[in-house]
Amino acid sequence: MTMTTTHEYVPSSGTPAAMIEFRAVTKTFGDGPSSVRALVDVDLVIPAGEFVTVMGPSGCGKSTLLHLVGAIEVPTAGVVAVGGADVAGLPLEDQARLRRVDIGYVFQSLNLIPSLSAAENVMLPLELDGETPRAARTAAEAALAQVGIDHEIDRAPDEFSGGQRQRIAIARAIVGDRRILLADEPTGALDTATGDGVVELLARLSNEHGVTVLMVTHEPRFSSWADRTVFLRDGVVVDDTGDSA
Amino acid sequence: MAVREGLLALLQDEPRYGYQLKTEFESATGGVWPLNVGQVYTTLDRLERDGLVGVEHVDDQKRYALTDGGRDALGSWWDAVPADDPPPRDELMLKVLMAIEKGHDHALRVVTHQRTALTALLRDRRRQRATAEGTGGDLAPALVTEALIVRAEADLRWLDQCEARVMSAAAEATTRSSDRTNGGSR
């Protein structure tokens, strides 16, 4: 599809057809003969509310794809647009706002701050963004309820099971109605049944709450919860179940 | 196929009529293994011929019961382990092995295509299962779907390994051919 990319920042309330768009994106690390091409000429359009998984062998560029969406990396060539805006072209202030307000991250582990309670962990991004503690608490309770954690929320993270901790991390990633959730092997440290529960939750957030989810995984089992799977090999998109679906 | 043993298992507790066996077999296998009545009676005739079931006539209908021989055969079947001997020969494996014969690029294309299709299939089965669970489905069909999911996962894992092995074989071949080129230019 064609889409006019502007450097104008589209606020959270806007719901563009393509929430995430890669156009001819190449990302190279390093210079000269030792440089590594992590992504090569990637084209990818992810509509708002879609749940997409990225699969491929280690080192194929899966995580780089997420980092580009989150403006943690900038492309060497091509355009990564989020909400219709070219991320690399945004003023730094807007890039930071995008990372803080619109995009949530969940990783395999080390997601939560151990000295804060579950609720405080979820409140943190909002408080850092200037919300009052009372408003942050209300939003945190709502986000925790969405992920199925509705009691004992004032206990420390290590008093919860691994699966519950990952749910708390997801609550923190979506609190304040963030539109995009980037998940890098979020089930890596979990057993099959617990991992299924976490990915099912991501699917529900996408289906029922319109959150756009981009998840990296190497497990076919977890990938099968998604609307669509993109396969990478040596930085190239080699296939996409969305093409045939 | 194991229809014979399935019928013996259904007869373990009490005698049954042919049509009853058909219905119970289909219900026990979650609806994924339909039998026609003719197939059931042919199998029962063979079981009778082999002395594993006995027949009595009740109200003009044949009612089947396990004989002692049938009970022994059933006991052995519960204990027997399905053996992978001769080795498993499925179409996916054959396709990939044949593709490798046609060169690395072709093999990677075939592996990629099969994996994408299988991933889509797995997604559909997952949705099917979610729907079944949502409507409070029975245990048998849920376990059948789970078996299909787990097998698709195993095939996908195998395809991942094929991809990795073919890629490293291709890389080795490239290294060898560039070594040869360098050697030749000396």
CSV table of N, CA, C and O in Angstrom, one decimal, chain B residues 37-79:
chain,number,residue,atom,x,y,z
B,37,VAL,N,-20.6,-48.5,8.7
B,37,VAL,CA,-21.2,-49.7,9.4
B,37,VAL,C,-20.6,-51.0,8.8
B,37,VAL,O,-20.2,-52.0,9.5
B,38,GLY,N,-20.4,-51.0,7.4
B,38,GLY,CA,-19.9,-52.2,6.8
B,38,GLY,C,-18.5,-52.5,7.3
B,38,GLY,O,-18.2,-53.7,7.5
B,39,GLN,N,-17.7,-51.5,7.5
B,39,GLN,CA,-16.3,-51.7,8.0
B,39,GLN,C,-16.3,-52.3,9.4
B,39,GLN,O,-15.5,-53.2,9.7
B,40,VAL,N,-17.3,-51.9,10.2
B,40,VAL,CA,-17.4,-52.4,11.6
B,40,VAL,C,-17.8,-53.9,11.5
B,40,VAL,O,-17.1,-54.7,12.2
B,41,TYR,N,-18.8,-54.2,10.7
B,41,TYR,CA,-19.2,-55.7,10.6
B,41,TYR,C,-18.1,-56.5,10.0
B,41,TYR,O,-17.9,-57.7,10.4
B,42,THR,N,-17.4,-56.0,9.0
B,42,THR,CA,-16.3,-56.8,8.4
B,42,THR,C,-15.2,-57.1,9.5
B,42,THR,O,-14.7,-58.2,9.6
B,43,THR,N,-14.9,-56.0,10.2
B,43,THR,CA,-13.9,-56.2,11.3
B,43,THR,C,-14.3,-57.2,12.3
B,43,THR,O,-13.6,-58.1,12.8
B,44,LEU,N,-15.6,-57.1,12.7
B,44,LEU,CA,-16.2,-58.0,13.7
B,44,LEU,C,-16.2,-59.4,13.2
B,44,LEU,O,-15.8,-60.4,14.0
B,45,ASP,N,-16.5,-59.6,11.9
B,45,ASP,CA,-16.4,-61.0,11.3
B,45,ASP,C,-15.0,-61.6,11.4
B,45,ASP,O,-14.8,-62.7,11.8
B,46,ARG,N,-14.0,-60.7,11.1
B,46,ARG,CA,-12.6,-61.2,11.2
B,46,ARG,C,-12.2,-61.5,12.7
B,46,ARG,O,-11.5,-62.5,12.9
B,47,LEU,N,-12.7,-60.7,13.6
B,47,LEU,CA,-12.4,-60.9,15.0
B,47,LEU,C,-13.0,-62.3,15.5
B,47,LEU,O,-12.4,-63.0,16.2
B,48,GLU,N,-14.3,-62.5,14.9
B,48,GLU,CA,-14.9,-63.8,15.3
B,48,GLU,C,-14.2,-64.9,14.7
B,48,GLU,O,-13.9,-65.9,15.4
B,49,ARG,N,-13.8,-64.8,13.4
B,49,ARG,CA,-13.0,-65.8,12.7
B,49,ARG,C,-11.7,-66.2,13.5
B,49,ARG,O,-11.3,-67.3,13.6
B,50,ASP,N,-11.1,-65.1,14.0
B,50,ASP,CA,-9.8,-65.3,14.7
B,50,ASP,C,-10.0,-65.7,16.2
B,50,ASP,O,-9.1,-65.9,17.0
B,51,GLY,N,-11.3,-65.9,16.6
B,51,GLY,CA,-11.6,-66.4,17.9
B,51,GLY,C,-11.4,-65.3,19.0
B,51,GLY,O,-11.3,-65.6,20.2
B,52,LEU,N,-11.4,-64.0,18.6
B,52,LEU,CA,-11.2,-63.0,19.6
B,52,LEU,C,-12.6,-62.5,20.2
B,52,LEU,O,-12.6,-61.9,21.3
B,53,VAL,N,-13.6,-62.6,19.4
B,53,VAL,CA,-15.0,-62.2,19.9
B,53,VAL,C,-15.9,-63.4,19.6
B,53,VAL,O,-15.7,-64.2,18.7
B,54,GLY,N,-17.0,-63.5,20.5
B,54,GLY,CA,-18.0,-64.5,20.3
B,54,GLY,C,-19.3,-63.7,20.0
B,54,GLY,O,-19.5,-62.6,20.3
B,55,VAL,N,-20.2,-64.4,19.3
B,55,VAL,CA,-21.5,-63.8,18.9
B,55,VAL,C,-22.7,-64.5,19.5
B,55,VAL,O,-22.7,-65.7,19.5
B,56,GLU,N,-23.6,-63.7,20.0
B,56,GLU,CA,-24.9,-64.4,20.4
B,56,GLU,C,-26.0,-63.6,19.8
B,56,GLU,O,-25.8,-62.4,19.5
B,57,HIS,N,-27.1,-64.3,19.5
B,57,HIS,CA,-28.2,-63.6,18.8
B,57,HIS,C,-29.2,-63.2,19.9
B,57,HIS,O,-29.7,-64.0,20.6
B,58,VAL,N,-29.5,-61.9,19.9
B,58,VAL,CA,-30.5,-61.3,20.9
B,58,VAL,C,-31.5,-60.6,20.1
B,58,VAL,O,-31.2,-59.6,19.4
B,59,ASP,N,-32.8,-61.0,20.1
B,59,ASP,CA,-33.8,-60.3,19.4
B,59,ASP,C,-33.5,-60.2,17.9
B,59,ASP,O,-33.5,-59.0,17.4
B,60,ASP,N,-33.0,-61.2,17.3
B,60,ASP,CA,-32.6,-61.1,15.8
B,60,ASP,C,-31.4,-60.3,15.6
B,60,ASP,O,-31.1,-59.9,14.4
B,61,GLN,N,-30.7,-59.8,16.6
B,61,GLN,CA,-29.5,-59.0,16.4
B,61,GLN,C,-28.3,-59.7,16.9
B,61,GLN,O,-28.4,-60.4,17.9
B,62,LYS,N,-27.1,-59.4,16.3
B,62,LYS,CA,-25.9,-60.0,16.7
B,62,LYS,C,-25.3,-59.2,17.8
B,62,LYS,O,-25.1,-58.0,17.7
B,63,ARG,N,-25.0,-59.8,19.0
B,63,ARG,CA,-24.4,-59.1,20.0
B,63,ARG,C,-23.0,-59.7,20.2
B,63,ARG,O,-22.9,-60.9,20.3
B,64,TYR,N,-22.0,-58.9,20.3
B,64,TYR,CA,-20.6,-59.3,20.4
B,64,TYR,C,-20.0,-59.2,21.8
B,64,TYR,O,-20.3,-58.3,22.5
B,65,ALA,N,-19.2,-60.2,22.1
B,65,ALA,CA,-18.5,-60.2,23.4
B,65,ALA,C,-17.1,-60.7,23.3
B,65,ALA,O,-16.8,-61.5,22.3
B,66,LEU,N,-16.2,-60.3,24.2
B,66,LEU,CA,-14.8,-60.7,24.1
B,66,LEU,C,-14.7,-62.2,24.5
B,66,LEU,O,-15.4,-62.6,25.5
B,67,THR,N,-13.9,-62.9,23.8
B,67,THR,CA,-13.6,-64.3,24.3
B,67,THR,C,-12.3,-64.2,25.2
B,67,THR,O,-11.7,-63.1,25.3
B,68,ASP,N,-11.9,-65.2,25.8
B,68,ASP,CA,-10.7,-65.2,26.6
B,68,ASP,C,-9.5,-64.8,25.7
B,68,ASP,O,-8.6,-64.0,26.1
B,69,GLY,N,-9.5,-65.3,24.5
B,69,GLY,CA,-8.4,-65.0,23.5
B,69,GLY,C,-8.4,-63.5,23.2
B,69,GLY,O,-7.4,-62.8,23.1
B,70,GLY,N,-9.6,-63.0,23.1
B,70,GLY,CA,-9.8,-61.5,22.8
B,70,GLY,C,-9.3,-60.7,23.9
B,70,GLY,O,-8.7,-59.6,23.8
B,71,ARG,N,-9.6,-61.2,25.2
B,71,ARG,CA,-9.1,-60.4,26.4
B,71,ARG,C,-7.6,-60.4,26.4
B,71,ARG,O,-7.0,-59.4,26.7
B,72,ASP,N,-7.0,-61.5,26.1
B,72,ASP,CA,-5.5,-61.6,26.0
B,72,ASP,C,-4.9,-60.6,25.0
B,72,ASP,O,-4.0,-59.9,25.2
B,73,ALA,N,-5.6,-60.7,23.8
B,73,ALA,CA,-5.1,-59.8,22.7
B,73,ALA,C,-5.2,-58.3,23.1
B,73,ALA,O,-4.3,-57.5,22.8
B,74,LEU,N,-6.3,-58.0,23.7
B,74,LEU,CA,-6.5,-56.6,24.2
B,74,LEU,C,-5.4,-56.2,25.2
B,74,LEU,O,-4.9,-55.1,25.1
B,75,GLY,N,-5.2,-57.2,26.1
B,75,GLY,CA,-4.2,-56.9,27.2
B,75,GLY,C,-2.8,-56.6,26.5
B,75,GLY,O,-2.1,-55.7,26.9
B,76,SER,N,-2.4,-57.4,25.5
B,76,SER,CA,-1.2,-57.2,24.8
B,76,SER,C,-1.1,-55.9,24.1
B,76,SER,O,-0.1,-55.2,24.1
B,77,TRP,N,-2.3,-55.5,23.6
B,77,TRP,CA,-2.3,-54.2,22.8
B,77,TRP,C,-2.1,-53.0,23.8
B,77,TRP,O,-1.4,-52.1,23.5
B,78,TRP,N,-2.8,-53.0,25.0
B,78,TRP,CA,-2.6,-51.9,25.9
B,78,TRP,C,-1.1,-51.8,26.2
B,78,TRP,O,-0.6,-50.7,26.4
B,79,ASP,N,-0.4,-52.9,26.3
B,79,ASP,CA,1.0,-52.9,26.8
B,79,ASP,C,2.0,-52.6,25.6
B,79,ASP,O,3.1,-52.1,25.9
